[in-house]
Amino acid sequence: MTGNRTFTMIKPDAIEKGVGGAILKQIQEAGFKIIALKQTKMSPEQAGKFYFIHCERPFYADLCSFMSSGAIIPAILEKENAVEDFRKLIGATNPANAEPGTIRKNFAESIDKNAIHGSDSNDNAIIESNFFFSELERIS
Ligand code: CMP
């Protein structure tokens, strides 16, 4: 994978509200190509593994519980400068601080239920993509 790809995951709060499709539309309209996509659900153990980088943080247990509470839509996205541009598109972690027009400003309700995840580096984009997708599930 090159620096032109990132990983995202639409979170249970957004799926529950029925805005998963609207979020995917905004992602595509911003110029990201979908390389892999599915709907699935994590167990608490899988969520714990995915977010292990945060295991020392006070919010880790609640985060793993929430992220395994319902359906999620993970995806691999491609665009020039993907990681940085996607972080701009989704906005600040806390939607209260997110810029107008960003996905979190449009669809998120709180720092916990913040609608969407985006990788914070090229290395993590690769690790997170490999967590969810086999080669067969990617278009290239
Ligand atoms: P995400 O981009 O998925 O990465 C880790 C998640 O932890 C983050 O989005 C938030 O939803 C959640 N979280 C909860 N509390 C905090 C906090 N105080 N700081 C950062 N992330 C938090």
CSV table of N, CA and C and ligand atoms in Angstrom, one decimal:
chain,number,residue,atom,x,y,z
A,1,MET,N,0.8,-1.2,0.0
A,1,MET,CA,0.0,0.0,0.0
A,1,MET,C,0.9,1.3,0.0
A,2,THR,N,0.5,2.3,-0.7
A,2,THR,CA,1.3,3.5,-0.8
A,2,THR,C,0.7,4.5,0.1
A,3,GLY,N,1.3,5.7,0.1
A,3,GLY,CA,0.8,6.8,0.9
A,3,GLY,C,-0.5,7.4,0.4
A,4,ASN,N,-1.0,6.8,-0.7
A,4,ASN,CA,-2.2,7.3,-1.3
A,4,ASN,C,-3.4,6.6,-0.8
A,5,ARG,N,-3.2,5.8,0.3
A,5,ARG,CA,-4.4,5.1,0.8
A,5,ARG,C,-4.6,5.4,2.3
A,6,THR,N,-5.8,5.3,2.7
A,6,THR,CA,-6.1,5.4,4.2
A,6,THR,C,-7.2,4.4,4.5
A,7,PHE,N,-7.4,4.2,5.8
A,7,PHE,CA,-8.4,3.3,6.3
A,7,PHE,C,-9.5,4.1,7.0
A,8,THR,N,-10.8,3.7,6.9
A,8,THR,CA,-11.8,4.4,7.6
A,8,THR,C,-12.8,3.3,8.2
A,9,MET,N,-13.6,3.7,9.2
A,9,MET,CA,-14.6,2.9,9.7
A,9,MET,C,-15.7,3.7,10.1
A,10,ILE,N,-16.9,3.5,9.5
A,10,ILE,CA,-18.1,4.2,10.0
A,10,ILE,C,-18.6,3.5,11.2
A,11,LYS,N,-18.9,4.3,12.3
A,11,LYS,CA,-19.1,3.7,13.6
A,11,LYS,C,-20.6,3.4,13.9
A,12,PRO,N,-20.8,2.6,15.0
A,12,PRO,CA,-22.2,2.1,15.2
A,12,PRO,C,-23.2,3.2,15.4
A,13,ASP,N,-22.8,4.4,15.9
A,13,ASP,CA,-23.8,5.4,16.1
A,13,ASP,C,-24.3,5.9,14.7
A,14,ALA,N,-23.5,6.0,13.8
A,14,ALA,CA,-23.9,6.5,12.4
A,14,ALA,C,-24.7,5.4,11.7
A,15,ILE,N,-24.3,4.2,11.8
A,15,ILE,CA,-25.1,3.1,11.2
A,15,ILE,C,-26.5,3.0,11.8
A,16,GLU,N,-26.5,3.1,13.1
A,16,GLU,CA,-27.8,3.1,13.9
A,16,GLU,C,-28.7,4.2,13.4
A,17,LYS,N,-28.2,5.4,13.1
A,17,LYS,CA,-29.0,6.5,12.7
A,17,LYS,C,-29.4,6.5,11.2
A,18,GLY,N,-28.8,5.5,10.5
A,18,GLY,CA,-29.1,5.3,9.1
A,18,GLY,C,-28.4,6.3,8.2
A,19,VAL,N,-27.2,6.8,8.6
A,19,VAL,CA,-26.5,7.8,7.8
A,19,VAL,C,-25.2,7.2,7.2
A,20,GLY,N,-25.1,5.9,7.2
A,20,GLY,CA,-23.9,5.3,6.6
A,20,GLY,C,-23.8,5.6,5.1
A,21,GLY,N,-24.9,5.5,4.4
A,21,GLY,CA,-24.9,5.8,3.0
A,21,GLY,C,-24.6,7.3,2.7
A,22,ALA,N,-25.1,8.2,3.5
A,22,ALA,CA,-24.8,9.6,3.3
A,22,ALA,C,-23.4,9.9,3.5
A,23,ILE,N,-22.8,9.2,4.5
A,23,ILE,CA,-21.3,9.4,4.8
A,23,ILE,C,-20.5,8.9,3.6
A,24,LEU,N,-20.8,7.7,3.1
A,24,LEU,CA,-20.1,7.2,2.0
A,24,LEU,C,-20.2,8.1,0.8
A,25,LYS,N,-21.4,8.7,0.6
A,25,LYS,CA,-21.6,9.7,-0.5
A,25,LYS,C,-20.7,10.9,-0.4
A,26,GLN,N,-20.6,11.4,0.9
A,26,GLN,CA,-19.7,12.6,1.1
A,26,GLN,C,-18.2,12.2,0.8
A,27,ILE,N,-17.8,11.0,1.2
A,27,ILE,CA,-16.5,10.5,1.0
A,27,ILE,C,-16.2,10.4,-0.5
A,28,GLN,N,-17.1,9.9,-1.2
A,28,GLN,CA,-16.9,9.7,-2.7
A,28,GLN,C,-16.9,11.1,-3.4
A,29,GLU,N,-17.8,12.0,-3.0
A,29,GLU,CA,-17.8,13.3,-3.6
A,29,GLU,C,-16.6,14.1,-3.3
A,30,ALA,N,-15.8,13.8,-2.2
A,30,ALA,CA,-14.6,14.4,-1.8
A,30,ALA,C,-13.4,13.9,-2.6
A,31,GLY,N,-13.7,12.9,-3.5
A,31,GLY,CA,-12.6,12.4,-4.4
A,31,GLY,C,-11.9,11.1,-4.0
A,32,PHE,N,-12.4,10.5,-2.9
A,32,PHE,CA,-11.8,9.2,-2.5
A,32,PHE,C,-12.4,8.0,-3.2
A,33,LYS,N,-11.6,7.2,-3.7
A,33,LYS,CA,-12.0,6.0,-4.4
A,33,LYS,C,-12.1,4.8,-3.4
A,34,ILE,N,-13.2,4.0,-3.5
A,34,ILE,CA,-13.3,2.9,-2.5
A,34,ILE,C,-12.6,1.7,-3.1
A,35,ILE,N,-11.6,1.2,-2.3
A,35,ILE,CA,-10.7,0.1,-2.7
A,35,ILE,C,-11.3,-1.2,-2.1
A,36,ALA,N,-11.9,-1.1,-0.9
A,36,ALA,CA,-12.5,-2.2,-0.2
A,36,ALA,C,-13.6,-1.7,0.7
A,37,LEU,N,-14.6,-2.5,1.0
A,37,LEU,CA,-15.8,-2.0,1.8
A,37,LEU,C,-16.6,-3.2,2.2
A,38,LYS,N,-17.0,-3.2,3.5
A,38,LYS,CA,-18.0,-4.2,3.9
A,38,LYS,C,-18.7,-3.7,5.2
A,39,GLN,N,-19.8,-4.3,5.5
A,39,GLN,CA,-20.5,-4.1,6.8
A,39,GLN,C,-20.2,-5.3,7.7
A,40,THR,N,-19.8,-5.1,8.9
A,40,THR,CA,-19.5,-6.2,9.8
A,40,THR,C,-19.7,-5.7,11.2
A,41,LYS,N,-19.4,-6.6,12.2
A,41,LYS,CA,-19.5,-6.2,13.6
A,41,LYS,C,-18.4,-6.8,14.4
A,42,MET,N,-17.8,-6.0,15.3
A,42,MET,CA,-16.6,-6.5,16.0
A,42,MET,C,-17.1,-7.1,17.4
A,43,SER,N,-16.4,-8.1,17.9
A,43,SER,CA,-16.6,-8.6,19.3
A,43,SER,C,-15.8,-7.6,20.2
A,44,PRO,N,-16.1,-7.6,21.5
A,44,PRO,CA,-15.4,-6.7,22.4
A,44,PRO,C,-13.9,-7.0,22.3
A,45,GLU,N,-13.5,-8.3,22.1
A,45,GLU,CA,-12.1,-8.6,22.0
A,45,GLU,C,-11.4,-8.1,20.8
A,46,GLN,N,-12.2,-8.1,19.7
A,46,GLN,CA,-11.6,-7.6,18.4
A,46,GLN,C,-11.5,-6.1,18.5
A,47,ALA,N,-12.5,-5.4,19.1
A,47,ALA,CA,-12.4,-4.0,19.3
A,47,ALA,C,-11.2,-3.6,20.2
A,48,GLY,N,-11.0,-4.4,21.2
A,48,GLY,CA,-9.8,-4.2,22.1
A,48,GLY,C,-8.5,-4.3,21.3
A,49,LYS,N,-8.5,-5.3,20.4
A,49,LYS,CA,-7.2,-5.4,19.6
A,49,LYS,C,-7.1,-4.3,18.6
A,50,PHE,N,-8.1,-3.9,18.0
A,50,PHE,CA,-8.0,-2.8,17.0
A,50,PHE,C,-7.6,-1.5,17.7
A,51,TYR,N,-8.1,-1.2,18.9
A,51,TYR,CA,-7.8,0.0,19.5
A,51,TYR,C,-6.7,-0.1,20.6
A,52,PHE,N,-5.9,-1.2,20.5
A,52,PHE,CA,-4.9,-1.5,21.6
A,52,PHE,C,-4.0,-0.4,21.8
A,53,ILE,N,-3.7,0.4,20.8
A,53,ILE,CA,-2.8,1.6,20.9
A,53,ILE,C,-3.3,2.6,22.0
A,54,HIS,N,-4.7,2.5,22.3
A,54,HIS,CA,-5.2,3.4,23.4
A,54,HIS,C,-5.4,2.7,24.7
A,55,CYS,N,-4.8,1.5,24.9
A,55,CYS,CA,-5.2,0.6,26.1
A,55,CYS,C,-4.9,1.3,27.4
A,56,GLU,N,-4.0,2.3,27.4
A,56,GLU,CA,-3.7,3.0,28.7
A,56,GLU,C,-4.6,4.2,29.0
A,57,ARG,N,-5.4,4.5,28.0
A,57,ARG,CA,-6.2,5.7,28.1
A,57,ARG,C,-7.5,5.4,28.9
A,58,PRO,N,-8.0,6.4,29.7
A,58,PRO,CA,-9.1,6.2,30.6
A,58,PRO,C,-10.4,5.8,29.8
A,59,PHE,N,-10.5,6.1,28.5
A,59,PHE,CA,-11.7,5.9,27.8
A,59,PHE,C,-11.7,4.5,27.0
A,60,TYR,N,-10.6,3.7,27.2
A,60,TYR,CA,-10.4,2.5,26.4
A,60,TYR,C,-11.5,1.5,26.6
A,61,ALA,N,-12.0,1.2,27.8
A,61,ALA,CA,-13.0,0.2,28.0
A,61,ALA,C,-14.3,0.7,27.4
A,62,ASP,N,-14.7,1.9,27.6
A,62,ASP,CA,-15.9,2.4,27.0
A,62,ASP,C,-15.8,2.4,25.4
A,63,LEU,N,-14.7,2.7,24.9
A,63,LEU,CA,-14.5,2.8,23.5
A,63,LEU,C,-14.7,1.4,22.9
A,64,CYS,N,-14.1,0.4,23.5
A,64,CYS,CA,-14.2,-1.0,23.0
A,64,CYS,C,-15.6,-1.5,23.1
A,65,SER,N,-16.3,-1.1,24.2
A,65,SER,CA,-17.7,-1.5,24.4
A,65,SER,C,-18.6,-0.9,23.3
A,66,PHE,N,-18.4,0.4,23.1
A,66,PHE,CA,-19.2,1.1,22.1
A,66,PHE,C,-18.9,0.5,20.7
A,67,MET,N,-17.6,0.3,20.4
A,67,MET,CA,-17.3,-0.1,19.0
A,67,MET,C,-17.7,-1.5,18.7
A,68,SER,N,-18.1,-2.3,19.7
A,68,SER,CA,-18.6,-3.6,19.5
A,68,SER,C,-20.1,-3.7,19.7
A,69,SER,N,-20.7,-2.6,19.9
A,69,SER,CA,-22.2,-2.5,20.2
A,69,SER,C,-23.1,-2.7,19.0
A,70,GLY,N,-22.5,-2.5,17.8
A,70,GLY,CA,-23.4,-2.6,16.6
A,70,GLY,C,-22.6,-2.7,15.4
A,71,ALA,N,-23.3,-2.6,14.2
A,71,ALA,CA,-22.6,-2.7,12.9
A,71,ALA,C,-21.6,-1.6,12.7
A,72,ILE,N,-20.6,-1.9,11.9
A,72,ILE,CA,-19.6,-0.9,11.5
A,72,ILE,C,-19.4,-1.1,10.0
A,73,ILE,N,-19.0,-0.1,9.3
A,73,ILE,CA,-18.6,-0.2,7.9
A,73,ILE,C,-17.1,0.2,7.7
A,74,PRO,N,-16.2,-0.8,7.7
A,74,PRO,CA,-14.8,-0.4,7.5
A,74,PRO,C,-14.6,-0.3,5.9
A,75,ALA,N,-13.6,0.5,5.6
A,75,ALA,CA,-13.3,0.7,4.1
A,75,ALA,C,-11.8,1.1,4.0
A,76,ILE,N,-11.3,0.8,2.8
A,76,ILE,CA,-10.0,1.3,2.4
A,76,ILE,C,-10.2,2.3,1.3
A,77,LEU,N,-9.6,3.5,1.4
A,77,LEU,CA,-9.9,4.6,0.5
A,77,LEU,C,-8.6,5.0,-0.2
A,78,GLU,N,-8.7,5.5,-1.4
A,78,GLU,CA,-7.5,5.9,-2.2
A,78,GLU,C,-7.7,7.3,-2.7
A,79,LYS,N,-6.7,8.1,-2.6
A,79,LYS,CA,-6.7,9.5,-3.1
A,79,LYS,C,-5.3,10.0,-2.8
A,80,GLU,N,-4.8,11.0,-3.6
A,80,GLU,CA,-3.5,11.6,-3.3
A,80,GLU,C,-3.6,12.2,-1.9
A,81,ASN,N,-2.5,12.0,-1.2
A,81,ASN,CA,-2.4,12.6,0.2
A,81,ASN,C,-3.6,12.1,1.1
A,82,ALA,N,-3.9,10.8,1.0
A,82,ALA,CA,-5.1,10.2,1.5
A,82,ALA,C,-5.3,10.4,3.0
A,83,VAL,N,-4.2,10.1,3.8
A,83,VAL,CA,-4.4,10.2,5.3
A,83,VAL,C,-4.7,11.6,5.7
A,84,GLU,N,-3.9,12.5,5.3
A,84,GLU,CA,-4.1,13.9,5.7
A,84,GLU,C,-5.4,14.5,5.2
A,85,ASP,N,-5.7,14.3,3.9
A,85,ASP,CA,-7.0,14.8,3.4
A,85,ASP,C,-8.2,14.2,4.0
A,86,PHE,N,-8.1,12.9,4.4
A,86,PHE,CA,-9.3,12.3,5.0
A,86,PHE,C,-9.5,12.8,6.4
A,87,ARG,N,-8.4,13.1,7.1
A,87,ARG,CA,-8.5,13.6,8.5
A,87,ARG,C,-9.2,15.0,8.4
A,88,LYS,N,-8.9,15.8,7.4
A,88,LYS,CA,-9.5,17.1,7.2
A,88,LYS,C,-11.0,16.9,6.9
A,89,LEU,N,-11.3,15.9,6.0
A,89,LEU,CA,-12.7,15.7,5.7
A,89,LEU,C,-13.6,15.3,6.8
A,90,ILE,N,-13.0,14.5,7.8
A,90,ILE,CA,-13.8,14.0,8.9
A,90,ILE,C,-13.9,15.1,10.0
A,91,GLY,N,-12.9,15.9,10.2
A,91,GLY,CA,-12.9,16.9,11.2
A,91,GLY,C,-12.4,16.5,12.5
A,92,ALA,N,-12.4,17.3,13.5
A,92,ALA,CA,-11.8,17.1,14.8
A,92,ALA,C,-12.5,15.9,15.5
A,93,THR,N,-11.7,15.2,16.4
A,93,THR,CA,-12.2,14.0,17.1
A,93,THR,C,-13.5,14.4,17.9
A,94,ASN,N,-13.5,15.5,18.5
A,94,ASN,CA,-14.7,16.0,19.2
A,94,ASN,C,-15.5,16.8,18.2
A,95,PRO,N,-16.7,16.4,17.9
A,95,PRO,CA,-17.5,17.1,16.9
A,95,PRO,C,-17.8,18.6,17.2
A,96,ALA,N,-17.8,18.8,18.5
A,96,ALA,CA,-18.0,20.2,19.0
A,96,ALA,C,-16.9,21.2,18.4
A,97,ASN,N,-15.7,20.6,18.2
A,97,ASN,CA,-14.6,21.4,17.6
A,97,ASN,C,-14.4,21.2,16.1
A,98,ALA,N,-15.3,20.4,15.5
A,98,ALA,CA,-15.1,20.1,14.1
A,98,ALA,C,-15.5,21.3,13.2
A,99,GLU,N,-14.8,21.5,12.1
A,99,GLU,CA,-15.2,22.6,11.1
A,99,GLU,C,-16.5,22.3,10.5
A,100,PRO,N,-17.3,23.4,10.1
A,100,PRO,CA,-18.5,23.2,9.4
A,100,PRO,C,-18.3,22.4,8.1
A,101,GLY,N,-19.2,21.5,7.8
A,101,GLY,CA,-19.1,20.8,6.5
A,101,GLY,C,-18.3,19.5,6.7
A,102,THR,N,-17.6,19.3,7.8
A,102,THR,CA,-16.9,18.0,7.9
A,102,THR,C,-17.9,16.9,8.3
A,103,ILE,N,-17.5,15.7,8.1
A,103,ILE,CA,-18.4,14.5,8.4
A,103,ILE,C,-18.8,14.5,9.9
A,104,ARG,N,-17.8,14.8,10.8
A,104,ARG,CA,-18.2,14.7,12.2
A,104,ARG,C,-19.1,15.9,12.6
A,105,LYS,N,-18.9,17.1,12.0
A,105,LYS,CA,-19.8,18.2,12.2
A,105,LYS,C,-21.2,17.8,11.7
A,106,ASN,N,-21.3,17.2,10.5
A,106,ASN,CA,-22.6,16.8,9.9
A,106,ASN,C,-23.3,15.7,10.7
A,107,PHE,N,-22.5,14.7,11.2
A,107,PHE,CA,-23.2,13.5,11.6
A,107,PHE,C,-22.9,13.0,13.0
A,108,ALA,N,-21.9,13.5,13.7
A,108,ALA,CA,-21.5,13.0,15.0
A,108,ALA,C,-22.2,13.7,16.1
A,109,GLU,N,-22.3,13.1,17.3
A,109,GLU,CA,-23.0,13.7,18.4
A,109,GLU,C,-22.1,14.0,19.6
A,110,SER,N,-21.0,13.3,19.7
A,110,SER,CA,-20.1,13.4,20.9
A,110,SER,C,-18.7,12.9,20.6
A,111,ILE,N,-17.8,13.1,21.5
A,111,ILE,CA,-16.4,12.6,21.3
A,111,ILE,C,-16.4,11.1,21.3
A,112,ASP,N,-17.3,10.4,22.0
A,112,ASP,CA,-17.4,9.0,22.0
A,112,ASP,C,-18.1,8.5,20.8
A,113,LYS,N,-19.3,9.1,20.5
A,113,LYS,CA,-20.1,8.7,19.3
A,113,LYS,C,-19.8,9.6,18.2
A,114,ASN,N,-18.6,9.5,17.6
A,114,ASN,CA,-18.2,10.5,16.7
A,114,ASN,C,-18.2,10.0,15.2
A,115,ALA,N,-19.1,9.1,15.0
A,115,ALA,CA,-19.5,8.7,13.6
A,115,ALA,C,-18.5,8.0,12.7
A,116,ILE,N,-17.2,8.3,12.8
A,116,ILE,CA,-16.3,7.8,11.9
A,116,ILE,C,-14.8,7.8,12.4
A,117,HIS,N,-14.1,6.9,12.0
A,117,HIS,CA,-12.6,6.8,12.3
A,117,HIS,C,-11.8,7.0,11.0
A,118,GLY,N,-10.7,7.7,11.2
A,118,GLY,CA,-9.7,7.8,10.1
A,118,GLY,C,-8.3,7.6,10.6
A,119,SER,N,-7.5,6.8,9.8
A,119,SER,CA,-6.1,6.5,10.2
A,119,SER,C,-5.3,7.8,10.4
A,120,ASP,N,-4.4,7.8,11.4
A,120,ASP,CA,-3.6,9.0,11.7
A,120,ASP,C,-2.2,9.0,11.1
A,121,SER,N,-1.9,7.9,10.3
A,121,SER,CA,-0.6,7.8,9.7
A,121,SER,C,-0.6,6.8,8.6
A,122,ASN,N,0.3,6.8,7.7
A,122,ASN,CA,0.4,5.8,6.6
A,122,ASN,C,0.6,4.4,7.2
A,123,ASP,N,1.5,4.3,8.2
A,123,ASP,CA,1.7,3.0,8.8
A,123,ASP,C,0.5,2.5,9.5
A,124,ASN,N,-0.3,3.3,10.2
A,124,ASN,CA,-1.5,2.8,10.8
A,124,ASN,C,-2.6,2.5,9.8
A,125,ALA,N,-2.6,3.2,8.6
A,125,ALA,CA,-3.5,2.9,7.6
A,125,ALA,C,-3.3,1.4,7.1
A,126,ILE,N,-2.0,1.1,7.0
A,126,ILE,CA,-1.7,-0.3,6.5
A,126,ILE,C,-2.1,-1.3,7.5
A,127,ILE,N,-1.8,-1.1,8.8
A,127,ILE,CA,-2.1,-2.0,9.9
A,127,ILE,C,-3.6,-2.2,10.0
A,128,GLU,N,-4.3,-1.1,10.0
A,128,GLU,CA,-5.8,-1.1,10.2
A,128,GLU,C,-6.5,-1.7,9.0
A,129,SER,N,-6.0,-1.5,7.8
A,129,SER,CA,-6.6,-2.1,6.6
A,129,SER,C,-6.4,-3.6,6.6
A,130,ASN,N,-5.2,-4.0,7.0
A,130,ASN,CA,-4.9,-5.5,7.1
A,130,ASN,C,-5.7,-6.2,8.2
A,131,PHE,N,-6.1,-5.4,9.2
A,131,PHE,CA,-6.9,-6.0,10.3
A,131,PHE,C,-8.3,-6.4,9.8
A,132,PHE,N,-8.8,-5.7,8.8
A,132,PHE,CA,-10.2,-6.0,8.3
A,132,PHE,C,-10.2,-6.7,6.9
A,133,PHE,N,-9.3,-6.5,6.1
A,133,PHE,CA,-9.4,-6.9,4.7
A,133,PHE,C,-8.3,-7.8,4.2
A,134,SER,N,-8.7,-8.9,3.6
A,134,SER,CA,-7.8,-9.8,2.9
A,134,SER,C,-7.5,-9.2,1.5
A,135,GLU,N,-6.5,-9.7,0.8
A,135,GLU,CA,-6.2,-9.3,-0.6
A,135,GLU,C,-7.4,-9.4,-1.5
A,136,LEU,N,-8.1,-10.6,-1.3
A,136,LEU,CA,-9.3,-10.9,-2.2
A,136,LEU,C,-10.4,-9.9,-2.0
A,137,GLU,N,-10.4,-9.2,-0.9
A,137,GLU,CA,-11.5,-8.2,-0.7
A,137,GLU,C,-11.2,-6.8,-1.2
A,138,ARG,N,-10.1,-6.7,-1.8
A,138,ARG,CA,-9.6,-5.4,-2.4
A,138,ARG,C,-9.6,-5.4,-3.9
A,139,ILE,N,-10.0,-4.3,-4.5
A,139,ILE,CA,-10.0,-4.3,-5.9
A,139,ILE,C,-8.6,-4.2,-6.5
A,140,SER,N,-7.6,-3.8,-5.7
A,140,SER,CA,-6.2,-3.8,-6.2
A,140,SER,C,-5.3,-3.7,-5.0
B,1,CMP,P1,-11.1,7.4,16.8
B,1,CMP,O1,-10.6,8.3,15.7
B,1,CMP,O2,-11.9,6.2,16.4
B,1,CMP,O3,-9.9,7.0,17.7
B,1,CMP,C1,-10.0,6.7,19.1
B,1,CMP,C2,-11.4,7.1,19.6
B,1,CMP,O4,-11.5,7.2,21.0
B,1,CMP,C3,-11.8,8.4,19.1
B,1,CMP,O5,-12.0,8.3,17.7
B,1,CMP,C4,-12.9,8.8,20.0
B,1,CMP,O6,-14.2,8.4,19.5
B,1,CMP,C5,-12.7,8.0,21.3
B,1,CMP,N1,-12.4,8.9,22.4
B,1,CMP,C6,-13.2,8.9,23.5
B,1,CMP,N2,-12.7,9.8,24.4
B,1,CMP,C7,-11.6,10.4,23.9
B,1,CMP,C8,-10.7,11.4,24.3
B,1,CMP,N3,-10.8,12.0,25.4
B,1,CMP,N4,-9.7,11.7,23.4
B,1,CMP,C9,-9.6,11.1,22.2
B,1,CMP,N5,-10.4,10.1,21.8
B,1,CMP,C10,-11.4,9.8,22.6
